């Protein structure tokens, strides 16, 4: 910047505003200092320096040299003066002067020739300020800005802005560099423009919303008037319907009170309010529930048992429990015992068994036997606790839980409610559905079950709950404690034959468009399908195979390649179904030493499990493969430790273990396995390997083994025995303490099989291994 001459001028302090070069301002002269400075200026060359004084008493380092253009009095009698800012000046030291005014030495500061960037910034600043003025409806001022071409003068116009405070204007005054000053005021005005744009957008949205609401209000008023003229006032009819329901229903008093309360809210709610729709939805849901509707139980015990027997073969435990429940109801009714005294004595059954054994269909059969309505609630994969208890009404799209919806679907308050796949409930951040079921399945408290959406108590004490599950291990303990567990362990071959003959064949004939007179299956053909094409606890795969046979027959009849009636015999099964899918492989697998046949329980029922053992030269140790759990790995270690510590009694020597590495493998490596019940099987496989005695091909075993050779009891005896029977095995070795569990095995199976009850592993080895050594151990 070019420095000009040094001047001595009177100083006029400013406390409420800032005068920048180029500004013309009218100022009231209210203090003695201002009057003295004004008099000194008028007595001199008419100039003075205007310096802002901040709150802390500090004067700005830069002031504005101004010329007094006019003086006079305001209408209020206060003396005033009109000044014009001329240029910036740096404030120096005080100097002596005339009168009582404060004189200071000032150094004039002039601006250099504007640079290209300064011109560019001035142009951008003018555009921003014009937009600000347009928002405020001051477009005429924007016209005046277009006449200012000097960048410094353009920046100093910020002194007129009402959006900048005193400190910001002082900062503009003290910033003598033009480019820096333009960048500063440009930043501030951009912030002002953004704020104005936001306010304008909000004001526009509010205005449009108000106009839309007013328009909808007028249209709804006109629509209401039209409907009234046409006599088609649906809203009034709907409200009247709720009043009629209140007068005619036998619902509990607390439900009526809740409906009355919500109906009052509905009548006070404007038709334009969305809350009216939410209240009507709630009223519709509550009034559609069967509060006072109950089915009359069929109390004839013999007739109910006949219906159960007609629908399902076997499953005697379940049938007995249903008949017992019905008999108790009959006795209480005959003896006039109060219904309220039954509270807390409801029946909650859990049917646990492999897929395809008829758990779900049994629920429908129970409902038919009792003369009740039936509803099913699928719980597999449910993760949200609100699916059971309902969503609170504050949420958009809220609805009652599955229990309340099932009652509405059934149409009575005492249906048979099937909770399907209760073992497959999940849990996440939305809650634990199994915890919500604790109240539902507790006879002592489910008479006051409260759904979050309904917010009224539901009496579930008369509902007969039947839960189904494949595995009992995944059901939480507190939930399992509330249910009476009945196990369905699968069917024997004879039971499958009866089910196929009495149920599956007829159903598949109908599905494939055939009549009973057009095709028939012999019992031998059905047995062949059961033995060679299925190996399951239930009958689901059996029904698929029978359906495939009937589709082949239907194709022949439709194509004219055969004439009815067609009889499918044992020899025809392979022509329709192809090669057999299952074989009696126990004899082939156990023909060499080191292989033992065990039994296991899976999610699909019992199964035969082969264990293979081998040894090789190398560092002593044990490898176990087959995707095994920790318990099973520990059992393999126990088995090897037992064999090694009892080598002499078993006819083995220490040389058989030295510098040899053992490997125990469970085939079907893709299937996870765990549990201690394969302990005796692994022990037998190792002894068979080391002694060279192969295992007898018709024997299977199960049991946990200890380091001392004791055989401990296990679970799932019935399922394991049925699996051995399906696989064609005739002898099963079980722990001695599992002997009473054989009572659960069907009598026909017990007659066809031989059972050995073992207390010690040596007994297992004597029964399982061939009595003589037939093959030497490979070196």
XYZ file of N, CA and C in Angstrom, residues 620-765:
438
model
N 4.014 -91.844 18.835
C 2.796 -92.258 19.533
C 1.814 -91.098 19.620
N 0.547 -91.428 19.399
C -0.473 -90.390 19.470
C -1.779 -90.887 18.873
N -2.776 -90.017 18.873
C -4.103 -90.380 18.387
C -4.663 -89.228 17.563
N -5.142 -89.541 16.376
C -5.840 -88.567 15.523
C -7.293 -88.999 15.392
N -8.197 -88.045 15.512
C -9.630 -88.334 15.415
C -10.232 -87.416 14.358
N -10.952 -87.972 13.393
C -11.551 -87.185 12.310
C -13.021 -87.558 12.145
N -13.729 -86.706 11.415
C -15.148 -86.952 11.170
C -16.048 -85.837 11.664
N -15.513 -84.613 11.846
C -16.258 -83.453 12.348
C -16.908 -83.783 13.697
N -16.074 -84.025 14.686
C -16.526 -84.447 16.007
C -16.491 -83.280 16.981
N -17.382 -83.346 17.960
C -17.400 -82.357 19.035
C -16.389 -82.702 20.109
N -16.241 -81.805 21.064
C -15.238 -81.987 22.117
C -15.497 -83.233 22.951
N -16.784 -83.502 23.260
C -17.101 -84.669 24.091
C -16.692 -85.949 23.395
N -16.924 -86.032 22.088
C -16.577 -87.241 21.351
C -15.056 -87.412 21.254
N -14.333 -86.304 21.098
C -12.870 -86.394 21.058
C -12.318 -86.894 22.389
N -12.916 -86.412 23.479
C -12.480 -86.880 24.785
C -12.788 -88.367 24.966
N -13.920 -88.817 24.429
C -14.263 -90.240 24.525
C -13.242 -91.097 23.795
N -12.717 -90.611 22.656
C -11.700 -91.386 21.931
C -10.410 -91.490 22.743
N -10.049 -90.406 23.433
C -8.865 -90.459 24.298
C -9.067 -91.455 25.430
N -10.285 -91.452 26.007
C -10.579 -92.394 27.095
C -10.492 -93.822 26.591
N -11.036 -94.067 25.380
C -11.016 -95.429 24.832
C -9.588 -95.920 24.643
N -8.699 -95.078 24.068
C -7.322 -95.513 23.857
C -6.597 -95.697 25.190
N -6.859 -94.798 26.142
C -6.214 -94.943 27.456
C -6.636 -96.245 28.130
N -7.929 -96.587 28.023
C -8.383 -97.833 28.638
C -7.703 -99.043 27.988
N -7.676 -99.053 26.654
C -7.093 -100.209 25.955
C -5.619 -100.346 26.313
N -4.907 -99.228 26.368
C -3.474 -99.310 26.650
C -3.208 -99.710 28.095
N -4.028 -99.215 29.023
C -3.798 -99.551 30.431
C -4.256 -100.955 30.775
N -5.101 -101.551 29.950
C -5.560 -102.921 30.190
C -5.088 -103.851 29.078
N -3.907 -103.585 28.558
C -3.404 -104.380 27.430
C -3.284 -105.857 27.780
N -2.710 -106.158 28.939
C -2.489 -107.567 29.297
C -3.800 -108.337 29.407
N -4.807 -107.864 30.186
C -6.064 -108.621 30.235
C -6.738 -108.775 28.876
N -6.465 -107.842 27.965
C -7.085 -107.912 26.634
C -6.265 -108.750 25.669
N -5.164 -109.332 26.131
C -4.332 -110.170 25.268
C -3.424 -109.365 24.370
N -3.081 -108.157 24.767
C -2.226 -107.291 23.967
C -0.919 -107.065 24.711
N 0.081 -106.564 24.013
C 1.380 -106.295 24.625
C 1.740 -104.828 24.425
N 2.738 -104.366 25.175
C 3.168 -102.981 25.038
C 3.746 -102.698 23.661
N 4.257 -103.740 23.024
C 4.832 -103.550 21.685
C 3.764 -103.136 20.673
N 2.528 -103.510 20.964
C 1.452 -103.138 20.040
C 1.228 -101.621 20.010
N 1.725 -100.891 21.022
C 1.481 -99.448 21.105
C 2.737 -98.619 20.836
N 3.906 -99.264 20.956
C 5.126 -98.499 20.834
C 5.355 -98.045 19.397
N 5.736 -96.773 19.264
C 6.060 -96.168 17.974
C 4.955 -96.415 16.941
N 3.738 -96.311 17.404
C 2.584 -96.454 16.485
C 1.614 -95.300 16.733
N 1.138 -94.750 15.688
C 0.163 -93.658 15.764
C -1.195 -94.204 15.347
N -2.205 -93.961 16.159
C -3.549 -94.474 15.905
C -4.425 -93.381 15.292
N -5.340 -93.825 14.470
C -6.266 -92.896 13.796
C -7.675 -93.490 13.877
N -8.594 -92.747 14.485
C -9.999 -93.168 14.589
C -10.824 -92.232 13.713
N -11.623 -92.800 12.836
C -12.400 -91.995 11.884
C -13.869 -92.396 11.934
N -14.725 -91.358 11.856
C -16.167 -91.559 11.759
C -16.597 -91.148 10.359
N -16.997 -92.076 9.508
C -17.437 -91.710 8.157
C -18.621 -90.744 8.195
N -18.998 -90.245 7.006
C -19.976 -89.154 6.875
C -19.421 -87.909 7.551
N -18.228 -87.497 7.083
C -17.516 -86.403 7.718
C -18.210 -85.064 7.625
N -19.190 -84.926 6.725
C -19.892 -83.647 6.596
C -20.941 -83.451 7.678
N -21.243 -84.510 8.425
C -22.285 -84.437 9.452
C -21.642 -84.224 10.819
N -21.967 -83.146 11.541
C -21.398 -82.952 12.887
C -21.850 -84.051 13.840
N -20.953 -84.457 14.731
C -21.256 -85.530 15.676
C -20.699 -85.143 17.041
N -21.417 -85.534 18.076
C -20.924 -85.266 19.429
C -21.685 -86.144 20.414
N -21.151 -86.246 21.626
C -21.783 -87.039 22.662
C -20.888 -88.174 23.116
N -21.157 -88.722 24.308
C -20.284 -89.765 24.864
C -20.714 -91.189 24.531
N -21.843 -91.367 23.823
C -22.405 -92.720 23.697
C -21.625 -93.610 22.745
N -20.646 -93.070 22.016
C -19.837 -93.907 21.126
C -18.589 -94.436 21.812
N -18.491 -94.276 23.139
C -17.294 -94.709 23.845
C -17.012 -96.193 23.690
N -18.021 -97.039 23.888
C -17.792 -98.489 23.778
C -17.492 -98.872 22.335
N -18.076 -98.133 21.366
C -17.840 -98.451 19.956
C -16.383 -98.173 19.596
N -15.840 -97.032 20.039
C -14.431 -96.728 19.755
C -13.508 -97.717 20.452
N -13.845 -98.086 21.679
C -13.019 -99.074 22.389
C -13.010 -100.403 21.643
N -14.180 -100.829 21.169
C -14.278 -102.093 20.438
C -13.488 -102.019 19.138
N -13.538 -100.884 18.426
C -12.801 -100.751 17.173
C -11.290 -100.851 17.416
N -10.787 -100.231 18.490
C -9.355 -100.292 18.779
C -8.921 -101.706 19.164
N -9.703 -102.377 20.003
C -9.356 -103.750 20.394
C -9.421 -104.678 19.189
N -10.445 -104.451 18.326
C -10.543 -105.267 17.110
C -9.326 -105.085 16.230
N -8.847 -103.847 16.111
C -7.661 -103.582 15.287
C -6.434 -104.269 15.851
N -6.227 -104.126 17.155
C -4.989 -104.637 17.755
C -5.010 -106.147 17.939
N -6.207 -106.725 18.133
C -6.283 -108.183 18.343
C -6.487 -108.950 17.052
N -6.876 -108.225 15.985
C -7.123 -108.908 14.725
C -8.457 -109.620 14.678
N -9.326 -109.388 15.655
C -10.627 -110.050 15.694
C -11.677 -109.098 15.105
N -12.261 -109.414 13.961
C -13.293 -108.538 13.396
C -14.561 -108.583 14.234
N -15.382 -107.583 14.051
C -16.626 -107.506 14.807
C -17.698 -108.342 14.121
N -18.582 -108.887 14.918
C -19.697 -109.664 14.367
C -20.613 -108.726 13.585
N -21.006 -109.104 12.394
C -21.703 -108.210 11.466
C -23.150 -107.933 11.849
N -23.725 -108.715 12.755
C -25.134 -108.517 13.116
C -25.302 -107.793 14.453
N -24.203 -107.216 14.976
C -24.218 -106.611 16.301
C -23.984 -105.098 16.175
N -24.731 -104.332 16.972
C -24.490 -102.893 17.129
C -24.444 -102.576 18.614
N -23.868 -101.440 18.961
C -23.682 -101.144 20.383
C -23.781 -99.644 20.633
N -23.995 -99.294 21.887
C -23.976 -97.900 22.315
C -23.728 -97.865 23.815
N -23.044 -96.850 24.285
C -22.764 -96.716 25.709
C -21.533 -95.870 25.950
N -21.513 -95.215 27.080
C -20.357 -94.413 27.476
C -19.397 -95.291 28.271
N -18.101 -95.074 28.079
C -17.099 -95.881 28.755
C -16.247 -94.983 29.652
N -15.782 -95.564 30.775
C -14.909 -94.831 31.686
C -13.496 -95.390 31.583
N -12.560 -94.731 32.254
C -11.167 -95.205 32.242
C -11.020 -96.555 32.911
N -11.961 -96.892 33.802
C -11.925 -98.195 34.463
C -12.687 -99.256 33.703
N -13.253 -98.888 32.567
C -13.962 -99.861 31.751
C -15.423 -100.023 32.085
N -15.984 -99.160 32.939
C -17.391 -99.237 33.256
C -18.211 -98.695 32.088
N -19.366 -99.304 31.841
C -20.266 -98.867 30.769
C -21.418 -98.096 31.408
N -21.520 -96.813 31.079
C -22.510 -95.928 31.698
C -23.721 -95.757 30.792
N -24.890 -95.424 31.365
C -26.122 -95.326 30.574
C -26.118 -94.121 29.635
N -26.944 -94.209 28.613
C -27.061 -93.150 27.603
C -28.560 -92.920 27.335
N -28.868 -91.977 26.457
C -30.254 -91.667 26.113
C -30.599 -92.128 24.714
N -31.892 -91.986 24.379
C -32.339 -92.319 23.029
C -32.322 -93.803 22.716
N -32.574 -94.649 23.716
C -32.485 -96.103 23.497
C -33.481 -96.561 22.438
N -34.715 -96.093 22.524
C -35.732 -96.561 21.580
C -35.361 -96.185 20.148
N -34.932 -94.954 19.930
C -34.586 -94.526 18.580
C -33.401 -95.324 18.045
N -32.427 -95.610 18.906
C -31.263 -96.364 18.469
C -31.620 -97.805 18.136
N -32.471 -98.401 18.942
C -32.876 -99.787 18.684
C -33.668 -99.869 17.378
N -34.559 -98.911 17.157
C -35.331 -98.913 15.912
C -34.410 -98.725 14.709
N -33.360 -97.903 14.860
C -32.407 -97.722 13.765
C -31.671 -99.025 13.472
N -31.274 -99.738 14.516
C -30.615 -101.030 14.311
C -31.559 -102.019 13.637
N -32.804 -101.988 14.026
C -33.787 -102.901 13.427
C -33.984 -102.582 11.947
N -34.045 -101.277 11.599
C -34.201 -100.895 10.193
C -32.987 -101.323 9.373
N -31.804 -101.303 9.987
C -30.583 -101.666 9.271
C -30.371 -103.170 9.179
N -31.282 -103.976 9.726
C -31.175 -105.423 9.636
C -30.303 -106.059 10.686
N -29.907 -105.318 11.709
C -29.088 -105.880 12.792
C -29.996 -106.612 13.770
N -29.492 -107.683 14.337
C -30.326 -108.528 15.195
C -29.918 -108.510 16.662
N -28.715 -107.987 16.967
C -28.267 -107.943 18.350
C -27.794 -106.524 18.679
N -28.162 -106.054 19.875
C -27.776 -104.719 20.315
C -27.213 -104.827 21.728
N -26.038 -104.207 21.932
C -25.411 -104.184 23.255
C -25.698 -102.820 23.878
N -26.285 -102.829 25.078
C -26.673 -101.605 25.774
C -26.082 -101.596 27.178
N -25.934 -100.421 27.799
C -25.540 -100.386 29.219
C -26.594 -101.080 30.079
N -26.155 -101.730 31.116
C -27.077 -102.487 31.965
C -28.136 -101.577 32.577
N -27.770 -100.350 32.906
C -28.723 -99.432 33.543
C -29.758 -98.904 32.573
N -29.608 -99.198 31.275
C -30.633 -98.839 30.300
C -31.625 -99.971 30.064
N -31.499 -101.053 30.842
C -32.415 -102.177 30.662
C -33.883 -101.795 30.746
N -34.310 -100.974 31.757
C -35.733 -100.605 31.832
C -36.230 -99.841 30.612
N -35.331 -99.170 29.874
C -35.766 -98.402 28.699
C -36.252 -99.294 27.581
N -35.917 -100.582 27.629
C -36.384 -101.503 26.590
C -37.888 -101.687 26.622
N -38.535 -101.308 27.727
C -39.993 -101.400 27.782
C -40.645 -100.461 26.775
N -39.927 -99.396 26.379
C -40.471 -98.452 25.407
C -40.377 -98.966 23.975
N -39.554 -99.983 23.759
C -39.383 -100.529 22.411
C -40.601 -101.393 22.072
N -41.139 -101.261 20.859
C -42.299 -102.088 20.488
C -42.039 -103.570 20.709
N -43.085 -104.279 21.146
C -42.941 -105.701 21.477
C -42.479 -106.515 20.276
N -42.972 -106.168 19.095
C -42.577 -106.912 17.893
C -41.071 -106.812 17.663
N -40.517 -105.631 17.900
C -39.066 -105.442 17.718
C -38.300 -106.209 18.786
N -38.784 -106.166 20.018
C -38.091 -106.899 21.088
C -38.065 -108.393 20.795
N -39.121 -108.907 20.187
C -39.158 -110.336 19.878
C -38.167 -110.709 18.783
N -37.916 -109.787 17.857
C -37.060 -110.099 16.718
C -35.589 -109.831 16.998
N -35.284 -109.169 18.097
C -33.896 -108.814 18.373
C -33.448 -109.373 19.712
N -32.133 -109.482 19.860
C -31.541 -109.953 21.114
C -30.759 -108.795 21.726
N -30.925 -108.591 23.038
C -30.296 -107.465 23.714
C -29.321 -107.978 24.765
N -28.135 -107.378 24.799
C -27.121 -107.702 25.789
C -26.924 -106.475 26.661
N -27.010 -106.641 27.970
C -26.851 -105.534 28.908
C -25.499 -105.658 29.588
N -24.638 -104.670 29.387
C -23.252 -104.757 29.834
C -22.982 -103.774 30.959
N -22.207 -104.256 31.953
C -21.692 -103.385 33.012
C -20.247 -102.997 32.759
N -19.519 -103.848 31.996
C -18.092 -103.645 31.807
C -17.756 -103.830 30.323
N -16.685 -103.155 29.896
C -16.301 -103.219 28.488
C -15.898 -104.636 28.097
N -15.348 -105.395 29.001
C -14.943 -106.768 28.658
C -16.143 -107.589 28.200
N -17.325 -107.345 28.806
C -18.525 -108.034 28.348
C -18.875 -107.617 26.918
N -18.730 -106.312 26.657
C -19.010 -105.817 25.300
C -18.108 -106.497 24.290
N -16.830 -106.595 24.621
C -15.882 -107.201 23.686
C -16.198 -108.672 23.455
